[in-house]
JSON list of C-alpha atoms in Angstrom, two decimals:
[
{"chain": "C", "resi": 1036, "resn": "UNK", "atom": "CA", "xyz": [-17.52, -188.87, 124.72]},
{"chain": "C", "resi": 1037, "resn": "UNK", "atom": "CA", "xyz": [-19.78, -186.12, 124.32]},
{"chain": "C", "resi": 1038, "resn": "UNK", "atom": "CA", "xyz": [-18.69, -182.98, 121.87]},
{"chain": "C", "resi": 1039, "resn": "UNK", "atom": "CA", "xyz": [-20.49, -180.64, 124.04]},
{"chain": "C", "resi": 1040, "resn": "UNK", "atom": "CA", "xyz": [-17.65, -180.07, 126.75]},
{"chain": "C", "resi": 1041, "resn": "UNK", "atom": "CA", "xyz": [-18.59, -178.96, 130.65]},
{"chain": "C", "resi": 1042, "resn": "UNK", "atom": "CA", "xyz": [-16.27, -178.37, 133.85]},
{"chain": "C", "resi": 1043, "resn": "UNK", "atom": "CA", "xyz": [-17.25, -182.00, 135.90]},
{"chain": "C", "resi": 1044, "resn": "UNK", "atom": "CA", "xyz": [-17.99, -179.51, 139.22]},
{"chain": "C", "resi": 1045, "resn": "UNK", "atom": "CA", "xyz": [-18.81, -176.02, 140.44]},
{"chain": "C", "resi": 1046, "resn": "UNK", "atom": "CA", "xyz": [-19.21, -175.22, 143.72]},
{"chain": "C", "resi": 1047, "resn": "UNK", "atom": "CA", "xyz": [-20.33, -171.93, 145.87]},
{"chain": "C", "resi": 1048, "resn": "UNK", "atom": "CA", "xyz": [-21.66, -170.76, 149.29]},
{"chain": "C", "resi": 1049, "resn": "UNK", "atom": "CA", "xyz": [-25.34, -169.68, 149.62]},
{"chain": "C", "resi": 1050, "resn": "UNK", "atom": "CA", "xyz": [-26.04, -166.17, 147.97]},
{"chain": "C", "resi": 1051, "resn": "UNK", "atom": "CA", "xyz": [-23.02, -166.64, 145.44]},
{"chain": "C", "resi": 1052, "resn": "UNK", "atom": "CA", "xyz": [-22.59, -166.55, 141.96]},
{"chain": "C", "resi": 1053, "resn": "UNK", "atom": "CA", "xyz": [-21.79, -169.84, 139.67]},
{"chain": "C", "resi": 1054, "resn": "UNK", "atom": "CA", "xyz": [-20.92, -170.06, 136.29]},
{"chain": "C", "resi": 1055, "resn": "UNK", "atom": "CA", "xyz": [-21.33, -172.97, 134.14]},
{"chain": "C", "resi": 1056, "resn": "UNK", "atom": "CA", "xyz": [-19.26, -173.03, 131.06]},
{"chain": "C", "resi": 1057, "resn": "UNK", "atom": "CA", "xyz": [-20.44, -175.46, 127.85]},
{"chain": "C", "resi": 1058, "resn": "UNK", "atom": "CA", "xyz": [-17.67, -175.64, 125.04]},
{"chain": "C", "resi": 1059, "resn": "UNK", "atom": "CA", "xyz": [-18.44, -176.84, 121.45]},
{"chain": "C", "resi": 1060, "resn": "UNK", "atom": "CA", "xyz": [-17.91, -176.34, 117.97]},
{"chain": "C", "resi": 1061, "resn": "UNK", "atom": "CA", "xyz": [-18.83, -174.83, 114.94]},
{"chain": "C", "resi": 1062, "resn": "UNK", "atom": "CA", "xyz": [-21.18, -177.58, 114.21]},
{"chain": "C", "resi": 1063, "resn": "UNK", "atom": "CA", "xyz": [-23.53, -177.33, 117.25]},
{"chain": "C", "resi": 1064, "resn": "UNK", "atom": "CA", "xyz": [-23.22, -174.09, 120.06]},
{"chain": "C", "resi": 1065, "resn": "UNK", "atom": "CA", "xyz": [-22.04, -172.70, 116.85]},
{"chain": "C", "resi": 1066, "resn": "UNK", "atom": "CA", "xyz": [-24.70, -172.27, 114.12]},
{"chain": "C", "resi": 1067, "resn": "UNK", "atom": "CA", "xyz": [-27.76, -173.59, 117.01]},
{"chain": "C", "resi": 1068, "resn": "UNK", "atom": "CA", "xyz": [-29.48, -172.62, 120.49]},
{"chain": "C", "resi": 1069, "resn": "UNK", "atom": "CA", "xyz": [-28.47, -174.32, 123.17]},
{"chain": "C", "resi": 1070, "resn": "UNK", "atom": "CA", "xyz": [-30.57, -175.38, 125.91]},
{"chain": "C", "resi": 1071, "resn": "UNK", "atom": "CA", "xyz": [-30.07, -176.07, 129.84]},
{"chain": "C", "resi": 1072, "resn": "UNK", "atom": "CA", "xyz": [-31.69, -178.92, 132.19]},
{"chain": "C", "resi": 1073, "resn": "UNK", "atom": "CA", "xyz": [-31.03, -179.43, 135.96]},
{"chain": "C", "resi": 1074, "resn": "UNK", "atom": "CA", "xyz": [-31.13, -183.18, 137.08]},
{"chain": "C", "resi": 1075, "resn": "UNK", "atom": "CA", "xyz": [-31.02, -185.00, 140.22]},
{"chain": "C", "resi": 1076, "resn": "UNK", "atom": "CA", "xyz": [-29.75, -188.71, 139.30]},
{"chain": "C", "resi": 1077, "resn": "UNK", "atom": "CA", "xyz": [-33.42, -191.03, 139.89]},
{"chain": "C", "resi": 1078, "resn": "UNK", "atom": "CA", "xyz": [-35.64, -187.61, 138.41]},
{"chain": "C", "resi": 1079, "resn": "UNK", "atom": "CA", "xyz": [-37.04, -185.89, 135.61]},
{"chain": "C", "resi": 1080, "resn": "UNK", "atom": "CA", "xyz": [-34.70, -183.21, 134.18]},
{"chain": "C", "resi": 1081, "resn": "UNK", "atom": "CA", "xyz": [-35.79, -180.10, 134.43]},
{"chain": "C", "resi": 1082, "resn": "UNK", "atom": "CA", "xyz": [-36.00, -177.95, 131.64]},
{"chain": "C", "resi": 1083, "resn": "UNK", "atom": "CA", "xyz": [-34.23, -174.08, 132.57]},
{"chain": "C", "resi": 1084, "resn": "UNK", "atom": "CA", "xyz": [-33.03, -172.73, 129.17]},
{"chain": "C", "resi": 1085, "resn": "UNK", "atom": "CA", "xyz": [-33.83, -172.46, 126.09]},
{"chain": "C", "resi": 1086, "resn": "UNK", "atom": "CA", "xyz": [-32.91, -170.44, 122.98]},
{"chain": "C", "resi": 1087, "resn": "UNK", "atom": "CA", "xyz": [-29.49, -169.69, 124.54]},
{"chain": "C", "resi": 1088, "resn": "UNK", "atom": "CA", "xyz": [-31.12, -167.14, 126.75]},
{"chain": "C", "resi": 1089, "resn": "UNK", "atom": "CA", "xyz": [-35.03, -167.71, 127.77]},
{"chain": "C", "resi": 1090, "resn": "UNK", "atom": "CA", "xyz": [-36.42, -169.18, 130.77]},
{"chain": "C", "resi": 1091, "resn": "UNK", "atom": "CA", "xyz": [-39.54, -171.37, 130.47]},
{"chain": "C", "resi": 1092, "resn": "UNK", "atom": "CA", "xyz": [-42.27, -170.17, 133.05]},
{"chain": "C", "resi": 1093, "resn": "UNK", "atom": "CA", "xyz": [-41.62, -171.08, 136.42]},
{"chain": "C", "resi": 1094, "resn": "UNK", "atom": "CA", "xyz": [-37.32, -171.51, 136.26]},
{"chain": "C", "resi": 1095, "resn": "UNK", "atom": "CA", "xyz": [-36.58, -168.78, 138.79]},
{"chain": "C", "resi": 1096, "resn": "UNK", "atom": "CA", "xyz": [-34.94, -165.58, 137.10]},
{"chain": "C", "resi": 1097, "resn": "UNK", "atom": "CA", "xyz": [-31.72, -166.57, 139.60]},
{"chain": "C", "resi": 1098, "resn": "UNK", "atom": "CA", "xyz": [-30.89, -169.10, 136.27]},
{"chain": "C", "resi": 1099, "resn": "UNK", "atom": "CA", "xyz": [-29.42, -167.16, 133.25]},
{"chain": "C", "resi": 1100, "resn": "UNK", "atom": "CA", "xyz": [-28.38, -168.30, 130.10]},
{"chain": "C", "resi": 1101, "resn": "UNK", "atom": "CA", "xyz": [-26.04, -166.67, 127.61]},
{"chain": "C", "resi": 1102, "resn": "UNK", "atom": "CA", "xyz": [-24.48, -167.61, 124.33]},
{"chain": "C", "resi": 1103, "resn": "UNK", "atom": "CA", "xyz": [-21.05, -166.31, 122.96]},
{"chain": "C", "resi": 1104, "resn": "UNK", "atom": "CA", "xyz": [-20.03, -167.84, 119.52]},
{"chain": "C", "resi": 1105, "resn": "UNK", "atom": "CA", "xyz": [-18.74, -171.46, 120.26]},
{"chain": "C", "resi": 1106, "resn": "UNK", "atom": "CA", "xyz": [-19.48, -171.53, 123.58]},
{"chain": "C", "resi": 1107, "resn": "UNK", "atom": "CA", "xyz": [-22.68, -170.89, 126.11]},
{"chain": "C", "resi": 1108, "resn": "UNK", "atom": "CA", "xyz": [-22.63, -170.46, 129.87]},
{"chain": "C", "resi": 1109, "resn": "UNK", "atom": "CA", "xyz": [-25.63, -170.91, 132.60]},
{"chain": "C", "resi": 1110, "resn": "UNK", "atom": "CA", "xyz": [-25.43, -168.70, 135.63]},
{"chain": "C", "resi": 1111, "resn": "UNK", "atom": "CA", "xyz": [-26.75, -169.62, 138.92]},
{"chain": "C", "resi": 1112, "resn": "UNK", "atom": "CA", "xyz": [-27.26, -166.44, 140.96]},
{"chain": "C", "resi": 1113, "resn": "UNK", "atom": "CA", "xyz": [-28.07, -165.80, 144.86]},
{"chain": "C", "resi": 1114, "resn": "UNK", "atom": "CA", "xyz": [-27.57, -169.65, 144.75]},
{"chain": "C", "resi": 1115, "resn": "UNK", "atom": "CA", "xyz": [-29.85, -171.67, 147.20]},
{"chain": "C", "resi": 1116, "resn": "UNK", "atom": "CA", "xyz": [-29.27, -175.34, 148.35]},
{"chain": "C", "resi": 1117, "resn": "UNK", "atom": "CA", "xyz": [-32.16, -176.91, 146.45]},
{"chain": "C", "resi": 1118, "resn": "UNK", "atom": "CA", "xyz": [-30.18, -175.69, 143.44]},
{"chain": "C", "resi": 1119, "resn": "UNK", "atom": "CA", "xyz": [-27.46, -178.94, 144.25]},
{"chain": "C", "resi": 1120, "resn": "UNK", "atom": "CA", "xyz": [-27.58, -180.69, 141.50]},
{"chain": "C", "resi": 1121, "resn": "UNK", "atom": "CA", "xyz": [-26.17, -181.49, 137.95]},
{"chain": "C", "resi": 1122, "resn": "UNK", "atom": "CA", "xyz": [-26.67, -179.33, 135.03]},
{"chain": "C", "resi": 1123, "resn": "UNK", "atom": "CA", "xyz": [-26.02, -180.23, 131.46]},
{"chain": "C", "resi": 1124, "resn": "UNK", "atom": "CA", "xyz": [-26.09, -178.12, 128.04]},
{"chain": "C", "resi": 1125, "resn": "UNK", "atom": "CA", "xyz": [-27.68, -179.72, 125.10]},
{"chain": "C", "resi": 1126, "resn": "UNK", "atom": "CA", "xyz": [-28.29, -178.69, 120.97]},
{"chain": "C", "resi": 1127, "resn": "UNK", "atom": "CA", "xyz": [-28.44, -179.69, 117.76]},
{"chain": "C", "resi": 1128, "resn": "UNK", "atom": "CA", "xyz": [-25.57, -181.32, 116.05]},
{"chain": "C", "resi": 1129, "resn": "UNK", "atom": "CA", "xyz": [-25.66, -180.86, 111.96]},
{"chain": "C", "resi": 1130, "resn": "UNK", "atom": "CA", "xyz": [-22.74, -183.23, 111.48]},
{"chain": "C", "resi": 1131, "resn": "UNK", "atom": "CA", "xyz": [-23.88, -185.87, 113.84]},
{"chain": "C", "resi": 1132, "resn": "UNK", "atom": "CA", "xyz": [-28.18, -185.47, 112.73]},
{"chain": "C", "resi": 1133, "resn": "UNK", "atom": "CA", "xyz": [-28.54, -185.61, 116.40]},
{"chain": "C", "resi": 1134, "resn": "UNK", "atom": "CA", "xyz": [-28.71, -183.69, 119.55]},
{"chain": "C", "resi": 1135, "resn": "UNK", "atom": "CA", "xyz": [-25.98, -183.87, 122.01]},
{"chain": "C", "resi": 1136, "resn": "UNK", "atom": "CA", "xyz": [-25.78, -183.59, 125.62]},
{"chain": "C", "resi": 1137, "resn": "UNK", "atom": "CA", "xyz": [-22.57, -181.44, 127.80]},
{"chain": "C", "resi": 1138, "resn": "UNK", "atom": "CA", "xyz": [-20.73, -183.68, 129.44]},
{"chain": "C", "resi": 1139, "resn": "UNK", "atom": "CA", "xyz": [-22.45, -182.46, 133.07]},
{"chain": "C", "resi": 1140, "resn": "UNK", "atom": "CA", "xyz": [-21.48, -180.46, 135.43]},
{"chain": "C", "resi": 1141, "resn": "UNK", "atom": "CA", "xyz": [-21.80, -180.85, 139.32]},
{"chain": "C", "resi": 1142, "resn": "UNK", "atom": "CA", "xyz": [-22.46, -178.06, 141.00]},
{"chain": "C", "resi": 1143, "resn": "UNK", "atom": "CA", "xyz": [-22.26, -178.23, 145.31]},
{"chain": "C", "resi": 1144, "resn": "UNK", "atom": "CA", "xyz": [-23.56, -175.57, 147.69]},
{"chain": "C", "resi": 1145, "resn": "UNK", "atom": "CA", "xyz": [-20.85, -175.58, 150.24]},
{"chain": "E", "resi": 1282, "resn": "UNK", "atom": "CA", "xyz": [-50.71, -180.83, 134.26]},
{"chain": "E", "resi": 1283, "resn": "UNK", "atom": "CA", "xyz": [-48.93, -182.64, 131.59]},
{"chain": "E", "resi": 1284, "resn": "UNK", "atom": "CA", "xyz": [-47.52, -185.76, 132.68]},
{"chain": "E", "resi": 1285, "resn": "UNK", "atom": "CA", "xyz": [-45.13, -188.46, 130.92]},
{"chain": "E", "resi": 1286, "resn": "UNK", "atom": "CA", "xyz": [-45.21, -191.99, 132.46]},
{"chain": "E", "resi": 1287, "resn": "UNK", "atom": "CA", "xyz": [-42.71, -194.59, 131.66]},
{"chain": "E", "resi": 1288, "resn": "UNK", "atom": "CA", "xyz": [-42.78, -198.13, 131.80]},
{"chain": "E", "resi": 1289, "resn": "UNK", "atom": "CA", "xyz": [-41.08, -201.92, 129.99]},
{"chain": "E", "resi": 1290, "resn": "UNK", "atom": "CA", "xyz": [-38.09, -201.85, 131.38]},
{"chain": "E", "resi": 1291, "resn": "UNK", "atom": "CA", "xyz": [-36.54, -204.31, 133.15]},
{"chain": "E", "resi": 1292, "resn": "UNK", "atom": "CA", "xyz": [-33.62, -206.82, 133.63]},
{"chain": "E", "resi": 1293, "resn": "UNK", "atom": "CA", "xyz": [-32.90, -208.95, 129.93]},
{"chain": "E", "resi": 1294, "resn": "UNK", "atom": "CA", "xyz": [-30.49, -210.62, 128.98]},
{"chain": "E", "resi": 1295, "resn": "UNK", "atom": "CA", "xyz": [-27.36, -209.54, 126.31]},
{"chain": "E", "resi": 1296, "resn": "UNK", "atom": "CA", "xyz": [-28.81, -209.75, 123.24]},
{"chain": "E", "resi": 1297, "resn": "UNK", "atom": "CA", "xyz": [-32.47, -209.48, 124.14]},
{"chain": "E", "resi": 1298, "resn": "UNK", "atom": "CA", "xyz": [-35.31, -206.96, 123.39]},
{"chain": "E", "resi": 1299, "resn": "UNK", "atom": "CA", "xyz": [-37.46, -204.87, 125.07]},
{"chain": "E", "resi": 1300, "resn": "UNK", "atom": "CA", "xyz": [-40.00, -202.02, 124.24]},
{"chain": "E", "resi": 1301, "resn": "UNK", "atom": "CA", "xyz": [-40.57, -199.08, 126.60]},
{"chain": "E", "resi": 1302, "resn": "UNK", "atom": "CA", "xyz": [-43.63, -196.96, 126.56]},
{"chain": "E", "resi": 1303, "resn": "UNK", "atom": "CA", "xyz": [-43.98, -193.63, 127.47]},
{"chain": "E", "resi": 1304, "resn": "UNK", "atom": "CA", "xyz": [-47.84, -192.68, 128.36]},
{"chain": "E", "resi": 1305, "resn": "UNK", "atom": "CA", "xyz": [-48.85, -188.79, 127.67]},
{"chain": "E", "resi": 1306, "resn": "UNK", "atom": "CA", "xyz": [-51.60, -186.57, 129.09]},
{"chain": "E", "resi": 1307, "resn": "UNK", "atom": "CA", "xyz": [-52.43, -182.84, 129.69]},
{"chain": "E", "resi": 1308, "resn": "UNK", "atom": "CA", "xyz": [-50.86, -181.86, 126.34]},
{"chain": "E", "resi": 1309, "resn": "UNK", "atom": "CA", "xyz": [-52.14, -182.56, 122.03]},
{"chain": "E", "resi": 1310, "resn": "UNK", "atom": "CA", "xyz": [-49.88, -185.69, 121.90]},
{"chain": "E", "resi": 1311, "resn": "UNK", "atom": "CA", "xyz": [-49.52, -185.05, 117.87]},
{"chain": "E", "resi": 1312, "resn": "UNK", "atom": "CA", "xyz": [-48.56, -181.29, 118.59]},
{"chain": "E", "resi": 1313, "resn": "UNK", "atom": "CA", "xyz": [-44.84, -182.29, 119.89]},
{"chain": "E", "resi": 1314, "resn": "UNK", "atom": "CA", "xyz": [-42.10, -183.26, 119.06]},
{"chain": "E", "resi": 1315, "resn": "UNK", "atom": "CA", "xyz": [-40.90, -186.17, 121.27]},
{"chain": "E", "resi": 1316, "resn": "UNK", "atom": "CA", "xyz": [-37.85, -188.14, 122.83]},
{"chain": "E", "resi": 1317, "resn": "UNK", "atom": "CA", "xyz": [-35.97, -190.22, 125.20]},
{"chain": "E", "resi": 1318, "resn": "UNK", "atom": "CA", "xyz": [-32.48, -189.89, 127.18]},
{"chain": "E", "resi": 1319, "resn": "UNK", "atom": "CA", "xyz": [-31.02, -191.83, 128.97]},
{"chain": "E", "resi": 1320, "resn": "UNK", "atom": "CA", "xyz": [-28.67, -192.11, 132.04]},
{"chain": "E", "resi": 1321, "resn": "UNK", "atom": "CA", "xyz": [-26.28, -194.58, 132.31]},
{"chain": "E", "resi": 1322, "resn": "UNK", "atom": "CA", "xyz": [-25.29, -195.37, 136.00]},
{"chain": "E", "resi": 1323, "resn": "UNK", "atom": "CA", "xyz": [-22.41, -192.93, 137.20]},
{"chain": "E", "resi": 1324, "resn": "UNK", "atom": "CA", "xyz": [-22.74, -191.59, 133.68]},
{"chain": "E", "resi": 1325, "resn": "UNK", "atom": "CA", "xyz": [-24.58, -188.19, 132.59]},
{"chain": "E", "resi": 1326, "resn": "UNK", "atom": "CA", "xyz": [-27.27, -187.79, 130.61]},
{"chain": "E", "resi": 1327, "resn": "UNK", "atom": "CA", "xyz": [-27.44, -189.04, 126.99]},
{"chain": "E", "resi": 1328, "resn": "UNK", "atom": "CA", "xyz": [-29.57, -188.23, 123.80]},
{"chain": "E", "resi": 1329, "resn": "UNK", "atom": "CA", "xyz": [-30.50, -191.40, 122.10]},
{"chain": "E", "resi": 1330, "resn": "UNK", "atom": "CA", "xyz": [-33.56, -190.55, 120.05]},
{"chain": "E", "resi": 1331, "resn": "UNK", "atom": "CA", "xyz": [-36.40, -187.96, 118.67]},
{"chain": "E", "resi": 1332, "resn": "UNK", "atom": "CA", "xyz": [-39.54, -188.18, 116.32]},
{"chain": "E", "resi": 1333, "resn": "UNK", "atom": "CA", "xyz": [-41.76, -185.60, 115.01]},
{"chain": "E", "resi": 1334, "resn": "UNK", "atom": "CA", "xyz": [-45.15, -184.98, 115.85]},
{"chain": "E", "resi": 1335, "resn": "UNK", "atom": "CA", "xyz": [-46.40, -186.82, 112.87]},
{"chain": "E", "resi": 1336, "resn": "UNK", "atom": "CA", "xyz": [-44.02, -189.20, 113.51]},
{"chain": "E", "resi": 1337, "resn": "UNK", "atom": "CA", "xyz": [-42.71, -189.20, 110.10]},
{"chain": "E", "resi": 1338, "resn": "UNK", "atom": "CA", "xyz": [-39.13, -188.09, 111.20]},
{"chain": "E", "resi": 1339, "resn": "UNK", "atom": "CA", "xyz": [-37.34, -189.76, 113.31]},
{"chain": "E", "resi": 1340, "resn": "UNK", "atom": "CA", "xyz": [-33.40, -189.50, 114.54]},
{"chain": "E", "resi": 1341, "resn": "UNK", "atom": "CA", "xyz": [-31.04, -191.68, 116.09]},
{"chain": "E", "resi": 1342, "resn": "UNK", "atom": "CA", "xyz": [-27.48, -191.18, 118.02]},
{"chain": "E", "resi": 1343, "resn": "UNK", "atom": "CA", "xyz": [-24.96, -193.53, 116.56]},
{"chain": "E", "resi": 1344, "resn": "UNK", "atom": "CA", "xyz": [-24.89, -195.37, 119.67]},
{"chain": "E", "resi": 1345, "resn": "UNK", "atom": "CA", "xyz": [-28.42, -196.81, 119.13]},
{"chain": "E", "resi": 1346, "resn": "UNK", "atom": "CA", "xyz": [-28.74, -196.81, 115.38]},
{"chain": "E", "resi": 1347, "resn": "UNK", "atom": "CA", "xyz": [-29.76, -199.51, 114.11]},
{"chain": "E", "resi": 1348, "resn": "UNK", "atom": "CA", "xyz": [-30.63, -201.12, 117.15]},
{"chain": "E", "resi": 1349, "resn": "UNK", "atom": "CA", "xyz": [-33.28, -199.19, 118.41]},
{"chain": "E", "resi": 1350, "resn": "UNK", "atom": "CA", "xyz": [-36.79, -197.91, 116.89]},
{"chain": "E", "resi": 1351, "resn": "UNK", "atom": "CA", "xyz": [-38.74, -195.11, 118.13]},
{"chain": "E", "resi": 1352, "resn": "UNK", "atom": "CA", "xyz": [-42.41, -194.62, 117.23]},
{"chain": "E", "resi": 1353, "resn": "UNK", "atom": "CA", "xyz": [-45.60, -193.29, 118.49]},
{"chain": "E", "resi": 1354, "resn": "UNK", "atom": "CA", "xyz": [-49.35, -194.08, 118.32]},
{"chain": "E", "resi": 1355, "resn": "UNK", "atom": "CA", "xyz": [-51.14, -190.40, 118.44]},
{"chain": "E", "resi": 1356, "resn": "UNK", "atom": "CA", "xyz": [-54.46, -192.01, 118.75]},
{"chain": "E", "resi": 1357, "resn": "UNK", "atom": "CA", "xyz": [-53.19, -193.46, 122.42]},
{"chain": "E", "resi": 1358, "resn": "UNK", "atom": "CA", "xyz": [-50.83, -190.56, 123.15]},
{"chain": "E", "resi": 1359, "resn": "UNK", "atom": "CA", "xyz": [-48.12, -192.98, 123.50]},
{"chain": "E", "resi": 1360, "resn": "UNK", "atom": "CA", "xyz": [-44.57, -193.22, 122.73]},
{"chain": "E", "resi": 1361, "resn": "UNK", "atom": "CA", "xyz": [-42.49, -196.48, 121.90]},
{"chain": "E", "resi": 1362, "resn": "UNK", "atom": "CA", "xyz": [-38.87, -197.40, 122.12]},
{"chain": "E", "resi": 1363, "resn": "UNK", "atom": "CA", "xyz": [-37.87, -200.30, 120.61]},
{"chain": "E", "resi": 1364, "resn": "UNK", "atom": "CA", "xyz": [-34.78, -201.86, 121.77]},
{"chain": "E", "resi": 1365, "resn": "UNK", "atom": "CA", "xyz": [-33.26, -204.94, 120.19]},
{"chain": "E", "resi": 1366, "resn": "UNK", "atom": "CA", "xyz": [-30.04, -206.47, 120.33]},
{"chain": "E", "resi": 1367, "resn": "UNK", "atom": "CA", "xyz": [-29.38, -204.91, 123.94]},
{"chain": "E", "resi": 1368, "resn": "UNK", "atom": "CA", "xyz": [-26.11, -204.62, 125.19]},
{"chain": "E", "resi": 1369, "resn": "UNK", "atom": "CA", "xyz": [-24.63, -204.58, 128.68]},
{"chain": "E", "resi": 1370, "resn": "UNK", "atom": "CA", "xyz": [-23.71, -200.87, 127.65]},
{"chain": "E", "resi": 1371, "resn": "UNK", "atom": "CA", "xyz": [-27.54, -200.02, 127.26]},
{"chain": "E", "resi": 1372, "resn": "UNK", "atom": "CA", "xyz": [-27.81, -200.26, 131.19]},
{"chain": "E", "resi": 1373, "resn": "UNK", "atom": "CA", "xyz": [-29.57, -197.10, 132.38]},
{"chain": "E", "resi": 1374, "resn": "UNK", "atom": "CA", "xyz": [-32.46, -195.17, 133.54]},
{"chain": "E", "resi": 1375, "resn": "UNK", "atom": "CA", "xyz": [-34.68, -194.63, 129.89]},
{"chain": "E", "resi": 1376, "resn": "UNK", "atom": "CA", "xyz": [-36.69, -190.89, 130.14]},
{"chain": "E", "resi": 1377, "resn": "UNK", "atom": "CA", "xyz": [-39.26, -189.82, 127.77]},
{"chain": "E", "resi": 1378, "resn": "UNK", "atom": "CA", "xyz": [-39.79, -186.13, 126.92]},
{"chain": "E", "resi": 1379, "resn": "UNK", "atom": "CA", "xyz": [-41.94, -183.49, 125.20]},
{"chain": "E", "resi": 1380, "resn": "UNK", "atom": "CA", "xyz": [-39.58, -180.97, 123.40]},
{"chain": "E", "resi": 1381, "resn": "UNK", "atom": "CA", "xyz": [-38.44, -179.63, 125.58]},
{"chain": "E", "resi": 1382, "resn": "UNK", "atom": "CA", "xyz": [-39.83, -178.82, 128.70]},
{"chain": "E", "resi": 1383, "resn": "UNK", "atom": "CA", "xyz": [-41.42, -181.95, 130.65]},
{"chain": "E", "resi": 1384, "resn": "UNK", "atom": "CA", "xyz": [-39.72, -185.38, 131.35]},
{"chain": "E", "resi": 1385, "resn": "UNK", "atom": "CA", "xyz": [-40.94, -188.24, 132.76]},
{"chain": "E", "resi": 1386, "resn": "UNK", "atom": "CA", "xyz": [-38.94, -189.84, 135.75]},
{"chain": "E", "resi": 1387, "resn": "UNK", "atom": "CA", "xyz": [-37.46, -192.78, 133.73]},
{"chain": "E", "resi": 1388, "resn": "UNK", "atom": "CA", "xyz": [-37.80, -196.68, 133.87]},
{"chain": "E", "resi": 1389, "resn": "UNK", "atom": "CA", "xyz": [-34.70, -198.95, 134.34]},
{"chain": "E", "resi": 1390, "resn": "UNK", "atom": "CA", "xyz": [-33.14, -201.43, 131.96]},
{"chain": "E", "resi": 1391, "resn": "UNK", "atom": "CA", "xyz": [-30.56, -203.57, 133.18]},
{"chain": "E", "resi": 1392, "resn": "UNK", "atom": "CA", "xyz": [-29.03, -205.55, 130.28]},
{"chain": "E", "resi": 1393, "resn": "UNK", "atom": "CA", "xyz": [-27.10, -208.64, 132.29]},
{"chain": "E", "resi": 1394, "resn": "UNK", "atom": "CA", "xyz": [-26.82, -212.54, 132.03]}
]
């Protein structure tokens, strides 16, 4: 049971918008940065946020991160099929010592 | 190109051990931070440990404390996990990374009788 807390899917049509919603606590997404990986089950993760908002070199500028208190989102814009796959959140947790994963999120292009 | 490379895992029995390496290039090993995740199947990804650099810190989720060890050898640009008293729940796909931004595809431990 992870404290990081994601919607399980998100889905769109090619060209859309998706949001990605990460909920946590004062502990973590709180008082941290939060980071963002893609993964496809069987591969590396990807690495797409970090620092709440910046994009290593080479994640398309279609991924967007932002950060609002307790919580952090990830937007996928102009969404492409390649970008099927699942996304998780991640930070630091001071009252676990430990980083913690979102529980993962889905995302389909219809 | 940096690169991560897995490898040790395999099938063992409840209660066993096993140590997984991770094998580093295209990057100053000692420069980063380090760890591994894991993926359970039908489960999402999971943080089970990190080390320093140095590798004089090192940090464990509660779920592998105890249990597991990681360490490194900076003069081989390898990392080490550890694993002892495996349970069935330790069944998953073991990833190494460099904080943050390159993992290696995983290697597959499969904890069964």
């Amino acid at each position: 049971q992870s404290v990081l807390t994601q919607p399980p899917s998100a889905s769109g049509t090619p060209g859309q918008r998706v949001t990605i919603s990460c909920s946590g606590s004062s502990s973590n997404i709180g008082r941290k940065p939060v980071r963002w990986f893609q993964h496809l089950p069987g591969t590396a993760p990807k690495f797409l946020i970090y620092n709440n908002t910046q994009r290593p070199s080479g994640v398309p500028d279609r991924f967007s991160g932002s950060k609002s208190g307790t919580s952090a989102s990830l937007a996928i814009s102009g969404l492409q099929s390649e970008d099927e796959a699942d996304y998780y959140c991640a930070a630091w947790d001071d009252n676990l010592n430990g980083h913690v994963f979102g529980t993962g999120t889905k995302v389909t292009v219809l | 190109e940096v690169q991560l490379v897995e490898s040790g895992g395999g099938l063992v029995q409840p209660g066993g051990s096993l140590r997984l390496s991770c094998a580093a290039s295209g990057f100053t090993f000692s420069d980063s931070g380090m760890s591994w995740v894991r993926q359970a199947p039908g489960k999402g990804l999971e943080w089970i440990s990190s080390i320093t650099g140095s590798g004089d810190g090192t940090y464990y989720a509660d779920s592998v404390k105890g249990r597991f060890t990681v360490f490194r050898d900076n003069s081989k640009n390898t990392l080490f996990l550890q694993m002892n008293s495996l349970r069935a729940d330790d069944t998953a796909i073991y990833h190494c990374g460099k904080h943050w931004d390159c993992w290696g595809r995983g290697t597959l431990v499969t904890v069964s009788s």
